[in-house]
Amino acid sequence: MQHIVIIGNGISGVTLARHVRKLSDKKITIISSESEYFFSRTALMYVYMGHMKFEHTQPYENNFWKKNRIELVNGYVEKVLPDQKTVSLSNGDLIKYDALVIATGSKPNKFGWPGQDLKGVQGLYSKQDLEQLEKNAPNKNVCKRAVIVGGGLIGIEMAEMLRSRDIPVTFLVRETSFWNGVLPSGESEMINEHIREHHIDLRLGTNLKEILSDENGKAKAVVTDKGETIDCDVVGLTAGVTPNIDFLKDSGIELGKGVKVNRMLETNIKDIYAIGDCAEQHEGIGLRRPVEAVWYTGRMMGETLAQTLCGNPTEYNPGHWFNSAKFLDIEYQTYGWVFSERNKKEYEEHFHWRHPKEKLCITIAFHKDTHEFLGINNFGIRLRHELFDRWLNEKRSVQYVLEHLKDANFDPELYDSYEEAIIAKFNQDFNQNIQPKKKSWRRILKLA
Amino acid sequence: MSTLDKSMSLAGEPPNALNTNQKISVLIGMTGLGILILQLFNLQLGNSALWLSISLLLIFLGVFLFSQAAYAHKHEGIKNDGVWFKSISSRGVLGWLTGIALTGFYIVLYFYPEYLGLVQDGDNKGVIALFDPLSKALSGNPASQWFVYGALYTLGILAFGIKFMWKYRHNGYQRLRTISVMFFQTAFAFIIPEIMARLNGDLPYYDLKNMWPLNYYNFERYRINGFIDAGDIGLAMLFFGILSIFVISPILTYKFGKRWYCSWVCGCGALAETVGDPFRQLSDKSKFAWKVERWVVHSVVVFVTLMTTAVIYSYLGNDTSKYWLTKSTFLIGVSVILTAVFAWVMIFKRDQLQKDAQYGAIGYFTIIAVLIGMHFFSGDGNIFIFKSNTLRTTYSFLIGSIFSGVIGTGFYPIFGSRVWCRFGCPMAAILGFQQRLFSKFRITTNGGQCISCGNCSTYCEMGIDVRAYAQKGENIVRSSCVGCGICSAVCPRGVLKLENGPQEGRINPTEVLLGNDVDLMELVNRK
């Protein structure tokens, strides 16, 4: 019986294992040193905030693995030996494989800042990081101030976590506005306001220069490039993540930023594959980046590779880009491509609407000349994924999308809706006369 | 890692230690409660009306100010910070103490009302006497233990309803839903029945929104007689009672799911949603609990059906000339209805039931058929082997008191807020059955956006593992779902939405989520 060994029990490794089990009887082993059972990494913040217990982040009951004959090995892979088709663990165990899947995910970036390895300095990615944070910042008496470095999604999550325990937070963001490498300026500006409303000391256009140590080798302050020294007990390093592949250095597997794979998710060595955050496409697919550290791409790669391993060779072929996040209280979803000013394509035109009082806004990107709908960012309004996927497939015009915007609304019932206001603004901005169509279940569900 | 014990340790105290205003409001509320408790010792405070007003007002004010201090200064949004660190909401010492106190209160209320000051044939004493002026103002009668309970129940729903609305003030669905349960409790369950009793002394106490089988006593002889004696109004109410079972509730459930009742109207639901809200995350989500739930709740339905049949049967006669409805006609009627329902499900909806549900349905149907068949062999008064009265008292003791009151509410801080609705309520089971089989209601999931974080499952008061569906992109159609909407509210990615749409594709298991290219989706779905 073929033995599939998966390194890493994150979403991609576990999805792969589940689908292989659905499709076959192969022997499956998952190796992880992070946690006994699969949990949802994205939910770690809620454990610290007291919304959930760690057990709640585990999507499957503990007996699930035995029942589905997925063997779990708690261990740390030190080396991959492709010649012998074996992996060696740090405790000396050797595990033989017929197919090896690397699904080791990411680790937080460190850019060689002086003092980055001091006590009290940490990232936020693994279960161990969370345990570390619980030690470093249990409350506002032990941690009188925290400084977070890096203006992305993990940074703002960490700020929210610490604020939930009333710990003062200074948030250093290199960019001139929060996440403006990704978000258009109107949206980024709104999030800046929202961060400040939550009493987070947001410092834009500010870099970390060094972290100062006290006599016990623990962080006591940070120095910024503006010459300021900020006393603190905890430094959160959240300046992005990189693939977690150091253990593969001498294995002969081709590495770039991540493990190089083709569209079949194969590495340069036969029977070794890589999926999830640690996999790097030779070239980005469509406008996507070669490495995509997103929950759902990991899941999709797992689904795809399971097909390949079970005798149905399948290319990894992600559909339209989408994503979502939550900035403190503001939900964000995006479908298709809306680029920030920095990365905007020359044909890309934006329509932006923001509610006069509430923290709600949308940005729609469309083609200047053809008016083809390219993508939408929505903040504080929920929109239906399926419809935007369909509209992107059908290459609908921006006018069509606005006309049918009521179909796409996914807000809870009895919420205020803003389609009329959005369309009015669009008509005004672009001198159009679009009339919103009433919501239709027939259109939404494609009932003839 | 366990962060659960943090509230008991010196370091890492819960983030949400009470602020000064909350401490003051606790003092205010507890003073109000203290006045009631002092009455237990039969202290004569003098002017009952005055002291009752002071007490209720202080309790209300305490909860009101507490919520204001908790939420007013915060931004609109989800406010579950520290829920699992607090002793009261994570089965800590305070949780257990509250559970024990509530359970104790229910035991006294149901079985030893004399300790509350109830006096048969004489003036009330103690706490109950304190409520006499209010009761007399409403219905003209002195208070009973049920009146005291009803008043406190309503007060709880109103005060904690305001707290709930404050907590979810960003959410229109939650605001309106809460106003609705507050209204139905105050008007329909509390004030209207009392006033009706005053206007028409013969009419049995009738909470109009409370339908059979929740009010399993509705078709008992004394009530039927009461209705009939009260003339047209009584007959109209009797008719309404029957209509609400067979017509009104199925139509509303078809259109809106069982939520129109369970989380917008029902008093038990109202208490769970307001007073019980801090405990919703304690419900058990395991597969085992789900299995127990299915068997227990449906057994209760079968039991309540048998019991009601037996009770009605027991006071019907055999002589057609006296009254058209005789024992035999009635039993045949019941059999026809049950057979029709059973046949409809088994012929048209079998695919939607799991194996054990099918076995259960067949088993229950056989039992009922056999018992009804035995009617023709058993003597008068001895129906279904048991005496109808034995059935009736067993039910009212085990289900009516122990389950719905003592465990259902008393164990809020241990098993979560909807234990009764989940495991015991026959009404919820019947509506759930309708919801599962022919409603337009479902919870839809938003494409591939789910990140399996588990907020939805954690905060589901009905113990549904919402995430299990959401991460597969499946619609959620579960008998037990009361449509409270909290899963949708707490989802950080906007994945869940309560919808009343067309029935096509309502239950659609897909194994691959949106996002992959279409080929792969087709391939996997073909399996």
Short mmCIF file of N, CA, C and O in Angstrom, two decimals, chain B residues 435-471:
data_model
loop_
_atom_site.label_atom_id
_atom_site.label_comp_id
_atom_site.label_asym_id
_atom_site.label_seq_id
_atom_site.Cartn_x
_atom_site.Cartn_y
_atom_site.Cartn_z
N GLN B 435 -39.36 22.38 9.67
CA GLN B 435 -38.28 23.19 9.11
C GLN B 435 -37.35 22.33 8.26
O GLN B 435 -36.92 22.72 7.18
N ARG B 436 -37.06 21.15 8.79
CA ARG B 436 -36.13 20.28 8.09
C ARG B 436 -36.72 19.80 6.77
O ARG B 436 -36.01 19.64 5.78
N LEU B 437 -38.04 19.59 6.76
CA LEU B 437 -38.62 18.94 5.59
C LEU B 437 -39.23 19.88 4.55
O LEU B 437 -39.21 19.59 3.38
N PHE B 438 -39.78 21.01 4.98
CA PHE B 438 -40.42 21.79 3.91
C PHE B 438 -40.35 23.30 4.10
O PHE B 438 -41.20 24.02 3.61
N SER B 439 -39.35 23.80 4.80
CA SER B 439 -39.32 25.24 4.99
C SER B 439 -38.51 25.92 3.89
O SER B 439 -37.75 25.28 3.18
N LYS B 440 -38.70 27.22 3.75
CA LYS B 440 -37.85 27.99 2.84
C LYS B 440 -36.58 28.46 3.54
O LYS B 440 -35.68 29.00 2.91
N PHE B 441 -36.56 28.29 4.84
CA PHE B 441 -35.44 28.82 5.63
C PHE B 441 -34.21 27.95 5.53
O PHE B 441 -34.29 26.72 5.53
N ARG B 442 -33.08 28.58 5.43
CA ARG B 442 -31.80 27.89 5.61
C ARG B 442 -30.75 28.94 5.94
O ARG B 442 -30.97 30.13 5.77
N ILE B 443 -29.60 28.47 6.41
CA ILE B 443 -28.47 29.37 6.56
C ILE B 443 -27.55 29.09 5.39
O ILE B 443 -27.11 27.97 5.20
N THR B 444 -27.30 30.12 4.60
CA THR B 444 -26.43 29.91 3.45
C THR B 444 -25.00 30.29 3.81
O THR B 444 -24.77 31.04 4.75
N THR B 445 -24.06 29.74 3.07
CA THR B 445 -22.65 30.05 3.32
C THR B 445 -22.09 30.77 2.12
O THR B 445 -22.55 30.59 1.00
N ASN B 446 -21.09 31.60 2.38
CA ASN B 446 -20.61 32.49 1.33
C ASN B 446 -19.39 31.92 0.61
O ASN B 446 -18.26 32.21 0.96
N GLY B 447 -19.65 31.10 -0.38
CA GLY B 447 -18.58 30.60 -1.25
C GLY B 447 -17.44 29.99 -0.48
O GLY B 447 -17.63 29.15 0.38
N GLY B 448 -16.24 30.42 -0.77
CA GLY B 448 -15.06 29.81 -0.16
C GLY B 448 -14.46 30.63 0.94
O GLY B 448 -13.30 30.44 1.30
N GLN B 449 -15.23 31.56 1.52
CA GLN B 449 -14.63 32.51 2.46
C GLN B 449 -14.38 31.94 3.85
O GLN B 449 -13.69 32.56 4.66
N CYS B 450 -14.92 30.76 4.17
CA CYS B 450 -14.79 30.26 5.55
C CYS B 450 -13.34 29.92 5.88
O CYS B 450 -12.65 29.29 5.09
N ILE B 451 -12.88 30.35 7.05
CA ILE B 451 -11.53 30.02 7.50
C ILE B 451 -11.59 29.05 8.68
O ILE B 451 -10.64 28.94 9.45
N SER B 452 -12.69 28.36 8.85
CA SER B 452 -12.82 27.33 9.88
C SER B 452 -12.47 27.82 11.28
O SER B 452 -11.99 27.02 12.09
N CYS B 453 -12.67 29.08 11.57
CA CYS B 453 -12.20 29.59 12.86
C CYS B 453 -13.01 29.04 14.02
O CYS B 453 -12.50 28.88 15.11
N GLY B 454 -14.28 28.75 13.79
CA GLY B 454 -15.07 28.11 14.84
C GLY B 454 -15.88 29.05 15.72
O GLY B 454 -16.53 28.61 16.66
N ASN B 455 -15.87 30.35 15.41
CA ASN B 455 -16.73 31.26 16.18
C ASN B 455 -18.19 30.85 16.09
O ASN B 455 -18.92 30.88 17.08
N CYS B 456 -18.62 30.48 14.89
CA CYS B 456 -20.04 30.15 14.67
C CYS B 456 -20.46 28.97 15.56
O CYS B 456 -21.47 29.03 16.25
N SER B 457 -19.64 27.92 15.54
CA SER B 457 -19.99 26.74 16.34
C SER B 457 -19.94 27.07 17.83
O SER B 457 -20.82 26.66 18.59
N THR B 458 -18.92 27.79 18.23
CA THR B 458 -18.78 28.09 19.65
C THR B 458 -20.00 28.83 20.18
O THR B 458 -20.49 28.52 21.26
N TYR B 459 -20.50 29.78 19.41
CA TYR B 459 -21.59 30.61 19.91
C TYR B 459 -22.97 30.10 19.51
O TYR B 459 -23.97 30.78 19.74
N CYS B 460 -23.04 28.91 18.91
CA CYS B 460 -24.35 28.35 18.59
C CYS B 460 -24.96 27.78 19.87
O CYS B 460 -24.45 26.84 20.45
N GLU B 461 -26.07 28.38 20.28
CA GLU B 461 -26.70 27.95 21.53
C GLU B 461 -27.36 26.59 21.38
O GLU B 461 -27.60 25.90 22.36
N MET B 462 -27.67 26.19 20.13
CA MET B 462 -28.33 24.91 19.92
C MET B 462 -27.34 23.77 19.72
O MET B 462 -27.72 22.65 19.37
N GLY B 463 -26.06 24.05 19.89
CA GLY B 463 -25.06 22.99 19.81
C GLY B 463 -24.84 22.46 18.40
O GLY B 463 -24.38 21.34 18.22
N ILE B 464 -25.18 23.28 17.40
CA ILE B 464 -24.94 22.84 16.02
C ILE B 464 -23.49 23.16 15.66
O ILE B 464 -23.01 24.25 15.93
N ASP B 465 -22.81 22.20 15.06
CA ASP B 465 -21.45 22.46 14.61
C ASP B 465 -21.53 23.19 13.26
O ASP B 465 -21.35 22.60 12.21
N VAL B 466 -21.83 24.47 13.33
CA VAL B 466 -22.07 25.27 12.13
C VAL B 466 -20.85 25.21 11.20
O VAL B 466 -20.99 25.11 9.98
N ARG B 467 -19.69 25.26 11.81
CA ARG B 467 -18.46 25.28 11.01
C ARG B 467 -18.36 24.07 10.09
O ARG B 467 -17.87 24.19 8.95
N ALA B 468 -18.82 22.91 10.57
CA ALA B 468 -18.71 21.70 9.77
C ALA B 468 -19.40 21.89 8.42
O ALA B 468 -18.96 21.35 7.41
N TYR B 469 -20.47 22.67 8.40
CA TYR B 469 -21.17 22.94 7.15
C TYR B 469 -20.49 24.09 6.40
O TYR B 469 -20.27 24.01 5.19
N ALA B 470 -20.18 25.13 7.14
CA ALA B 470 -19.66 26.35 6.50
C ALA B 470 -18.36 26.07 5.75
O ALA B 470 -18.15 26.56 4.65
N GLN B 471 -17.49 25.25 6.34
CA GLN B 471 -16.21 25.02 5.69
C GLN B 471 -16.33 24.13 4.47
O GLN B 471 -15.41 24.00 3.69
#
